[in-house]
Amino acid sequence: MKFFFIFLILLFLHQNQDGNYIREAEKLIENNQLREAVKKLEKIIENDRKNPEAFYLLGETYRRLGTLNDRLNSSRALKEALKLDPENTKYLLSYGLLKKRQGFKAEAEYTFKKIVKIDSTFSEAYHQLGLMHYKKAIKYRDMVSAGGLISMSEFGIEENEKARNYFKKALQYNKKNDEILFHLGLLYLDDRNWNKMAELFKKAIKLNPENKQAHLFLGYALQKLGEFKESEVEYKIAKKLMSKDELNALESINILLNDSERENLIFAGENAGELYWKQRTPSFLEGYNERKIEHYSRFAYVNLRFGDPEKGLTGWKTDRGEVFLRYGEPLKVTRTRAEVKSPSVEIWDYGSVSFVFEDEFMNGNYRLTDDSKLTLESVRNEVTEFFVSSFDKRKIGFFRLFSTSRGQKGKTNLDIFFEIPVDSSIIDNLDENFQFFIDRGVFIFDDRWNKISEKRGSESFYLDSWKITEGYASAITSVRMVLDSGLYNVVGEFQDWKRLISGSFKEKVRMPDYSSRDYLAMSDLILGVQPENYLKEFNSDLDFFPRPSLIFDRKKPIELYFEVYNLMIGAENKTKFNLKSSITLIPEKTNIFNKILGKMWNIIRKDKRKISLTNTFNFEGKDRTEKIYLSFFVDELIPGKYLFSIELTDNFSNRSVSKSRKIILF
């Protein structure tokens, strides 16, 4: 009996010692001292070959070391652990992950299925099964046979459904597992089910508000739903939660720049990114940069789609990631199945250009072929964008007219007139007046795109329905900006929410200096018509409606307004000046034969219509500054393009100044 108690004490001490060794090994593993952990565990096993936990930890440690020889050692150790405890789900999971890493997919799948038979609530086993079917779905989704005759997409759909069911099962038993959420999110992405994707990541954020990846991918889903403001909010939150390196990767524009852009942005220094995105803002009126949001979404997509942590792949650093970041989603993707002598090939078709990627090493990391590398280099400076914003999709053509004049305190006024067409398709009831609303804005930047000023506003317009249905009608609106003289980038935009249309322009405008009191000067010419098929009200000091299109009906008079500055006052405290107006046909480019033929035809039919009109006017005034209104009847002119010119001569100073506009008569 005495010896039996001694045996039990020794056994207890031995087990306790092994337990201490295992805890020491676990501590080494936790500190990533894997080789030291291997030595410690091998010592435990040497003393006790019936310790399944030691074999399991040894197998796990070898698996994490990851070399080919280590994986073989891992397999042997895990098999020993399973011999001792064949239904231990923890050991089985490690063994399944090892087999998956070694490429023995059938054995890995069998192992994961065995786990859920033992424990139907084991979330990670469902997750791994979902991943395996998802990889098959990706493989088959866009695949065709090498000859292009057989599509594998049906297999992809089937595998997709299996993956979805496994991921949902995994999530059922572990709602806080980020990886499961992201992989299920990928499936919704593949299905283009943005509502489900957004719903999924909203749940993830509710569970963990500081989950930066969930905010990033929610931003992506919201962008796809067209909820750009909400998307921008999520991206801003994600950025706050990112490390410095992660943020630098997200904000980097190096991949996007071509040679000329890179050269032009050198002066911007640290502000290059801000300047780059500002120049590409589809709409300043909307208050967010849809193109920049698109970039963030592309970044989220490539990391979700082309990244593989197990293989050390970062999505945006891959060849496919680079092309996607630059050009976005292809119009079509085709993937061929690998053959004995040829790797799997993926073709991205953008319409005007295509890129070919090869999976040369059969590891899923498709790389650009040599020919496609050359293609990318050649088009980099030619094709900068395939992106079309939602604002641009609604854009219609409209006319605008810039007019500069003297402002107060040495400033220059810039009047911008918008002419927005209206047609009968928008009329609900032809017996009533039609009302619609326009938001419009003008944004002024210097030559380096630093914002100088902006003006936003909303206007409502009323038109008589019969006037619209009779012919052309348009809404006229204007904005006045007050600026110093110099060169500016001017952006103008409007949104018509009733018709869901928009318009914009970006132009460089040079503001003249009217501040001098010594030299004769003239404002720009404003040409227009008396109101008829136009809006009933136009908020302007003008006596007529400006016509930004500069297209006029010959049967109706053309109205003119301009200002003249610094007239000389004579002995009688009066100013005297004369005006010479000329409206001259701009000859079209045609050959001599056609010119002769045209003249002969005019002689035969005795056409008395003219190709030019000239008038002179004499004025007297009391002020050095004059505001001039004139009307011109042009019914004698033939249809065509004309140069409308005004030359003003000061009779006392003998100085002259002139301005002109190109117009069209019909």
XYZ file of C-alpha atoms in Angstrom, residues 100-574:
475
model
C -5.596 22.769 -46.707
C -2.254 24.606 -46.603
C -0.485 21.579 -48.101
C -2.973 21.496 -50.965
C -4.705 18.249 -49.908
C -8.122 19.850 -50.305
C -10.214 16.676 -50.299
C -8.659 15.519 -47.020
C -9.084 18.998 -45.527
C -12.769 19.131 -46.523
C -13.337 15.633 -45.107
C -11.733 16.717 -41.816
C -13.870 19.876 -41.484
C -17.027 17.863 -42.196
C -15.978 15.345 -39.555
C -15.694 18.189 -37.027
C -19.277 19.408 -37.578
C -20.537 15.836 -37.264
C -18.903 15.657 -33.836
C -19.939 19.202 -32.872
C -22.679 20.796 -34.997
C -22.019 24.210 -33.373
C -18.317 24.409 -34.302
C -18.280 27.761 -36.142
C -14.732 27.706 -37.531
C -15.233 24.355 -39.284
C -18.256 25.780 -41.131
C -16.174 28.856 -41.915
C -13.379 26.775 -43.430
C -15.846 24.731 -45.485
C -17.344 27.988 -46.731
C -13.890 29.241 -47.705
C -13.097 26.099 -49.653
C -16.328 26.297 -51.640
C -15.866 30.029 -52.123
C -12.421 29.491 -53.678
C -14.029 27.021 -56.065
C -16.745 29.569 -56.860
C -14.122 32.210 -57.681
C -12.248 29.693 -59.807
C -15.282 28.770 -61.904
C -17.222 32.046 -61.933
C -15.675 33.635 -65.048
C -13.923 30.516 -66.337
C -14.162 29.114 -69.848
C -12.333 26.163 -71.368
C -8.974 26.859 -73.005
C -10.677 26.933 -76.401
C -13.356 29.269 -75.085
C -16.147 26.817 -75.964
C -17.376 25.735 -72.528
C -18.426 28.077 -69.712
C -17.925 26.973 -66.110
C -20.118 29.702 -64.610
C -22.867 27.274 -63.530
C -20.360 25.442 -61.336
C -19.401 28.801 -59.863
C -23.024 29.609 -58.982
C -23.445 26.217 -57.312
C -20.245 26.593 -55.273
C -21.247 30.141 -54.353
C -24.492 28.891 -52.844
C -22.703 26.189 -50.842
C -20.224 28.746 -49.529
C -23.028 31.113 -48.541
C -24.825 28.412 -46.557
C -21.648 27.436 -44.695
C -20.794 31.069 -43.886
C -24.300 31.705 -42.570
C -24.005 28.587 -40.408
C -20.620 29.750 -39.108
C -22.039 33.176 -38.307
C -24.973 31.592 -36.511
C -22.596 30.148 -33.904
C -20.074 32.999 -33.795
C -21.596 36.386 -34.568
C -18.451 38.339 -33.653
C -16.024 36.649 -36.043
C -14.827 39.373 -38.420
C -13.401 36.951 -40.968
C -16.727 35.171 -41.409
C -18.471 38.507 -41.835
C -16.002 39.625 -44.493
C -16.204 36.390 -46.451
C -19.990 36.474 -46.411
C -19.722 40.106 -47.469
C -17.606 39.002 -50.423
C -20.382 36.697 -51.562
C -22.873 39.556 -51.464
C -20.339 41.606 -53.417
C -20.137 38.900 -56.086
C -23.943 38.849 -56.284
C -23.945 42.660 -56.410
C -26.403 42.523 -53.532
C -25.320 45.829 -52.002
C -28.253 46.048 -49.588
C -27.367 42.701 -47.990
C -23.698 43.649 -47.899
C -24.467 46.972 -46.197
C -26.798 45.281 -43.716
C -24.124 42.721 -42.841
C -21.412 45.273 -42.076
C -23.803 47.510 -40.162
C -24.351 44.523 -37.861
C -20.587 44.052 -37.576
C -20.149 47.701 -36.578
C -22.924 47.404 -34.026
C -21.003 44.538 -32.415
C -17.704 46.420 -32.614
C -17.863 50.164 -33.455
C -14.061 50.295 -33.850
C -13.947 47.627 -36.548
C -12.122 49.615 -39.249
C -12.531 46.930 -41.909
C -16.293 46.842 -41.355
C -16.467 50.634 -41.778
C -14.340 50.367 -44.930
C -16.513 47.692 -46.525
C -19.746 49.358 -45.428
C -18.467 52.470 -47.186
C -17.966 50.357 -50.304
C -21.513 48.932 -50.192
C -23.052 52.370 -49.611
C -21.079 53.798 -52.527
C -22.482 51.086 -54.770
C -25.984 51.968 -53.546
C -25.386 55.579 -54.584
C -25.444 56.797 -50.969
C -22.276 58.834 -51.355
C -22.561 61.093 -48.319
C -23.136 58.107 -46.044
C -20.298 56.250 -47.766
C -17.944 59.169 -47.177
C -18.840 59.152 -43.462
C -17.897 55.458 -43.164
C -14.604 55.978 -44.985
C -13.734 58.877 -42.683
C -14.360 56.678 -39.624
C -12.279 53.855 -41.133
C -9.407 56.284 -41.792
C -9.412 57.453 -38.171
C -9.064 53.839 -37.027
C -6.226 52.969 -39.427
C -2.535 52.822 -38.623
C -0.235 55.356 -40.279
C 0.982 52.780 -42.822
C -2.571 51.700 -43.671
C -3.658 55.306 -44.112
C -0.675 56.112 -46.331
C -1.531 53.134 -48.545
C -5.168 54.224 -48.834
C -4.342 57.852 -49.618
C -1.450 57.164 -51.997
C -1.995 58.344 -55.583
C 1.318 57.028 -56.971
C -0.333 54.146 -58.840
C -2.832 56.536 -60.434
C -0.438 59.143 -61.826
C 0.824 59.229 -65.381
C 4.077 60.991 -66.285
C 2.583 64.406 -67.055
C 0.406 64.377 -63.922
C 3.385 63.441 -61.799
C 5.380 66.313 -63.293
C 2.542 68.818 -62.839
C 2.074 67.860 -59.186
C 5.722 68.214 -58.175
C 5.142 71.797 -57.004
C 2.273 70.704 -54.734
C 4.516 68.674 -52.395
C 2.538 67.211 -49.500
C -0.660 68.692 -50.966
C -0.356 66.698 -54.210
C -3.080 64.253 -53.196
C -5.509 67.007 -52.226
C -4.862 68.834 -55.506
C -5.202 65.630 -57.558
C -8.623 64.812 -56.125
C -9.853 68.390 -56.282
C -9.148 68.483 -60.021
C -11.209 65.299 -60.431
C -14.210 66.246 -58.332
C -17.270 65.475 -60.493
C -19.430 67.925 -58.533
C -18.518 70.579 -55.975
C -22.223 71.321 -55.557
C -22.914 67.925 -53.974
C -20.498 68.461 -51.100
C -18.550 65.217 -51.537
C -15.978 63.956 -54.025
C -17.515 60.937 -55.730
C -14.277 60.157 -57.579
C -12.308 59.999 -54.336
C -15.004 57.818 -52.773
C -14.691 55.578 -55.834
C -10.942 55.293 -55.163
C -11.557 54.278 -51.552
C -14.083 51.715 -52.801
C -11.600 50.311 -55.292
C -9.040 50.068 -52.499
C -11.529 48.201 -50.305
C -12.422 45.904 -53.203
C -8.871 44.917 -54.181
C -7.931 44.121 -50.596
C -11.100 42.099 -50.182
C -10.834 40.316 -53.521
C -7.110 39.932 -54.292
C -5.593 39.901 -50.811
C -4.702 36.573 -49.176
C -3.235 36.825 -45.657
C -2.267 33.122 -45.684
C -0.035 33.741 -48.714
C 1.149 37.164 -47.576
C -0.641 38.936 -50.433
C -1.836 42.525 -49.993
C -4.566 43.241 -52.527
C -3.485 46.690 -53.710
C 0.114 45.505 -54.236
C -0.874 42.780 -56.721
C -0.923 43.323 -60.501
C -4.691 42.967 -60.608
C -4.970 45.358 -57.675
C -2.891 47.992 -59.474
C -4.938 47.798 -62.677
C -8.224 47.854 -60.738
C -7.161 50.884 -58.696
C -6.276 52.736 -61.888
C -9.140 51.733 -64.183
C -11.836 50.262 -61.950
C -14.114 47.350 -62.730
C -13.660 45.824 -66.207
C -16.609 45.555 -68.574
C -15.977 41.825 -68.803
C -13.721 39.249 -67.125
C -12.883 35.902 -68.729
C -10.756 33.207 -67.121
C -9.445 30.094 -68.881
C -8.878 26.791 -67.163
C -5.268 25.746 -66.652
C -4.004 23.060 -69.026
C -0.939 20.807 -68.801
C 1.258 23.178 -70.784
C -0.462 26.493 -70.090
C -1.453 28.310 -66.878
C -4.878 29.727 -66.140
C -5.345 33.093 -67.851
C -7.614 35.964 -66.777
C -8.597 38.607 -69.337
C -9.936 42.008 -68.292
C -11.754 43.825 -71.066
C -12.248 47.591 -70.757
C -13.521 48.062 -74.298
C -10.729 50.181 -75.734
C -8.007 48.198 -73.975
C -7.603 44.723 -72.443
C -5.187 43.280 -69.897
C -4.152 39.632 -69.598
C -3.060 38.045 -66.300
C -1.499 34.589 -65.831
C -1.503 32.334 -62.788
C 1.969 31.056 -63.687
C 2.708 29.496 -60.291
C -0.854 28.200 -59.751
C -1.156 30.044 -56.443
C -4.060 32.334 -57.355
C -1.829 35.407 -57.711
C -2.452 36.328 -61.335
C 0.280 38.504 -62.822
C 0.301 40.682 -65.928
C 1.775 38.966 -68.967
C 4.807 40.638 -70.545
C 2.653 41.959 -73.408
C 0.106 43.395 -70.982
C 2.867 45.079 -68.982
C 3.848 46.876 -72.186
C 0.189 47.700 -72.848
C -0.177 49.174 -69.358
C 2.910 51.325 -69.842
C 1.759 52.543 -73.255
C -1.794 53.454 -72.189
C -0.813 54.887 -68.804
C -0.280 58.330 -70.351
C -3.165 58.064 -72.816
C -6.056 56.473 -70.924
C -6.360 58.002 -67.472
C -9.986 57.188 -66.593
C -12.890 54.887 -67.319
C -14.862 56.321 -64.409
C -18.243 57.993 -64.988
C -19.804 59.569 -61.900
C -23.517 59.541 -61.125
C -23.428 63.320 -61.660
C -21.895 62.843 -65.112
C -24.491 60.214 -66.027
C -27.194 62.859 -65.540
C -25.330 65.566 -67.438
C -26.870 67.349 -70.376
C -25.458 69.983 -72.666
C -26.173 73.590 -71.754
C -24.811 77.008 -72.647
C -22.911 79.470 -70.503
C -21.611 82.957 -71.105
C -18.848 84.763 -69.211
C -18.911 88.534 -68.995
C -16.432 90.700 -67.100
C -16.973 94.290 -65.999
C -15.589 96.829 -63.553
C -16.410 96.147 -59.919
C -15.986 98.254 -56.817
C -12.724 98.970 -54.976
C -10.501 97.794 -57.816
C -12.245 94.436 -58.196
C -13.565 92.818 -61.370
C -17.092 91.447 -61.742
C -17.529 88.064 -63.397
C -21.120 87.403 -64.498
C -21.812 83.812 -65.499
C -25.064 83.152 -67.347
C -26.526 79.641 -67.564
C -28.989 78.726 -70.329
C -30.649 75.389 -69.516
C -32.905 73.857 -72.190
C -36.470 72.823 -71.377
C -38.548 70.504 -73.577
C -42.148 69.287 -73.705
C -41.344 65.834 -72.283
C -41.391 67.270 -68.757
C -44.889 68.756 -68.940
C -47.501 66.992 -66.833
C -50.467 69.165 -67.776
C -50.392 71.272 -70.933
C -53.067 73.630 -69.577
C -51.008 74.782 -66.600
C -47.807 76.611 -65.920
C -44.833 74.394 -65.252
C -42.613 74.903 -62.217
C -39.250 73.353 -61.524
C -36.284 73.994 -59.245
C -32.587 74.295 -59.921
C -29.681 74.217 -57.487
C -26.684 75.952 -58.956
C -23.231 76.931 -57.836
C -20.068 78.613 -59.026
C -16.704 77.728 -57.489
C -13.571 79.788 -58.059
C -10.048 78.361 -57.680
C -6.643 79.844 -58.376
C -4.330 78.271 -60.957
C -3.233 75.692 -58.329
C -6.804 74.800 -57.389
C -6.843 76.550 -54.032
C -10.415 77.667 -53.439
C -10.919 81.434 -53.600
C -14.680 81.724 -53.282
C -17.973 80.036 -54.038
C -21.645 80.868 -54.422
C -24.513 78.410 -54.099
C -28.187 79.025 -54.592
C -31.554 77.572 -55.513
C -34.114 79.038 -57.884
C -37.631 78.116 -58.917
C -38.805 78.729 -62.472
C -42.213 79.000 -64.118
C -42.906 78.498 -67.802
C -46.091 78.580 -69.837
C -46.627 75.027 -71.053
C -47.770 76.160 -74.489
C -44.531 78.055 -74.998
C -42.484 74.932 -74.344
C -44.570 72.754 -76.641
C -44.444 75.373 -79.415
C -40.695 75.278 -79.676
C -37.419 75.906 -77.904
C -37.546 77.312 -74.390
C -34.882 77.662 -71.757
C -34.292 78.641 -68.177
C -31.862 81.508 -67.696
C -30.004 82.032 -64.447
C -26.874 83.940 -63.530
C -24.254 84.254 -60.812
C -21.966 87.218 -60.158
C -18.531 86.678 -58.633
C -16.294 89.572 -57.529
C -12.573 88.888 -57.933
C -9.135 90.401 -58.293
C -7.654 90.440 -61.766
C -5.764 87.264 -62.717
C -6.174 83.714 -64.003
C -8.722 81.420 -62.326
C -10.154 77.937 -62.615
C -13.912 78.447 -62.744
C -16.355 75.604 -62.078
C -20.079 76.022 -62.642
C -22.760 73.421 -61.902
C -26.501 72.968 -61.749
C -28.855 70.215 -60.584
C -32.462 69.984 -61.761
C -34.087 67.603 -59.282
C -37.475 67.366 -61.023
C -35.964 66.170 -64.287
C -32.973 64.437 -62.632
C -30.513 66.205 -64.886
C -27.324 68.108 -64.182
C -24.667 70.090 -65.957
C -21.216 71.439 -65.267
C -18.214 73.137 -66.782
C -14.600 73.679 -65.781
C -12.772 76.481 -67.555
C -9.798 78.742 -67.103
C -10.915 82.384 -67.134
C -8.634 85.416 -67.155
C -10.040 88.384 -65.250
C -8.947 91.713 -66.797
C -7.936 94.667 -64.660
C -10.462 97.489 -65.007
C -9.145 99.432 -62.016
C -7.034 101.919 -63.995
C -8.646 105.350 -64.485
C -6.208 106.406 -67.209
C -7.034 104.228 -70.186
C -10.208 103.748 -72.174
C -11.717 100.340 -71.421
C -14.812 98.328 -72.247
C -16.601 95.470 -70.506
C -17.454 92.256 -72.321
C -20.499 92.273 -74.584
C -23.740 90.728 -73.330
C -26.099 89.718 -76.128
C -29.683 88.598 -75.691
C -33.321 88.849 -76.713
C -36.584 90.229 -75.441
C -38.483 87.637 -73.344
C -40.720 85.300 -75.268
C -40.178 81.555 -75.010
C -38.173 82.135 -71.852
C -38.919 82.177 -68.179
C -41.250 84.923 -67.039
C -38.769 86.267 -64.514
C -35.029 86.725 -64.659
C -33.257 88.239 -61.696
C -30.958 90.725 -63.408
C -30.498 94.475 -63.932
C -30.598 93.917 -67.685
C -33.576 95.006 -69.798
C -33.521 91.747 -71.741
C -32.728 88.069 -71.430
C -29.067 87.185 -72.092
C -28.587 84.414 -74.633
C -25.541 82.378 -73.531
C -25.908 80.114 -76.570
C -25.370 83.173 -78.835
C -27.827 81.582 -81.272
C -30.408 84.044 -82.594
C -33.487 84.065 -84.786
C -32.891 86.526 -87.655
C -36.519 87.638 -87.494
C -36.097 89.054 -83.995
C -33.818 91.866 -82.843
C -30.600 91.163 -80.952
C -30.214 93.126 -77.726
C -26.775 94.372 -76.642
C -25.433 95.659 -73.342
C -21.930 96.728 -72.372
C -20.141 99.328 -70.266
C -17.399 101.766 -71.194
C -14.915 103.228 -68.702
C -12.583 106.257 -68.518
C -14.151 108.447 -71.196
C -12.525 111.879 -71.376
C -14.679 114.866 -70.368
C -14.341 117.865 -72.704
C -14.586 121.614 -72.184
C -18.373 121.562 -71.930
C -18.214 118.917 -69.163
C -19.464 116.361 -71.651
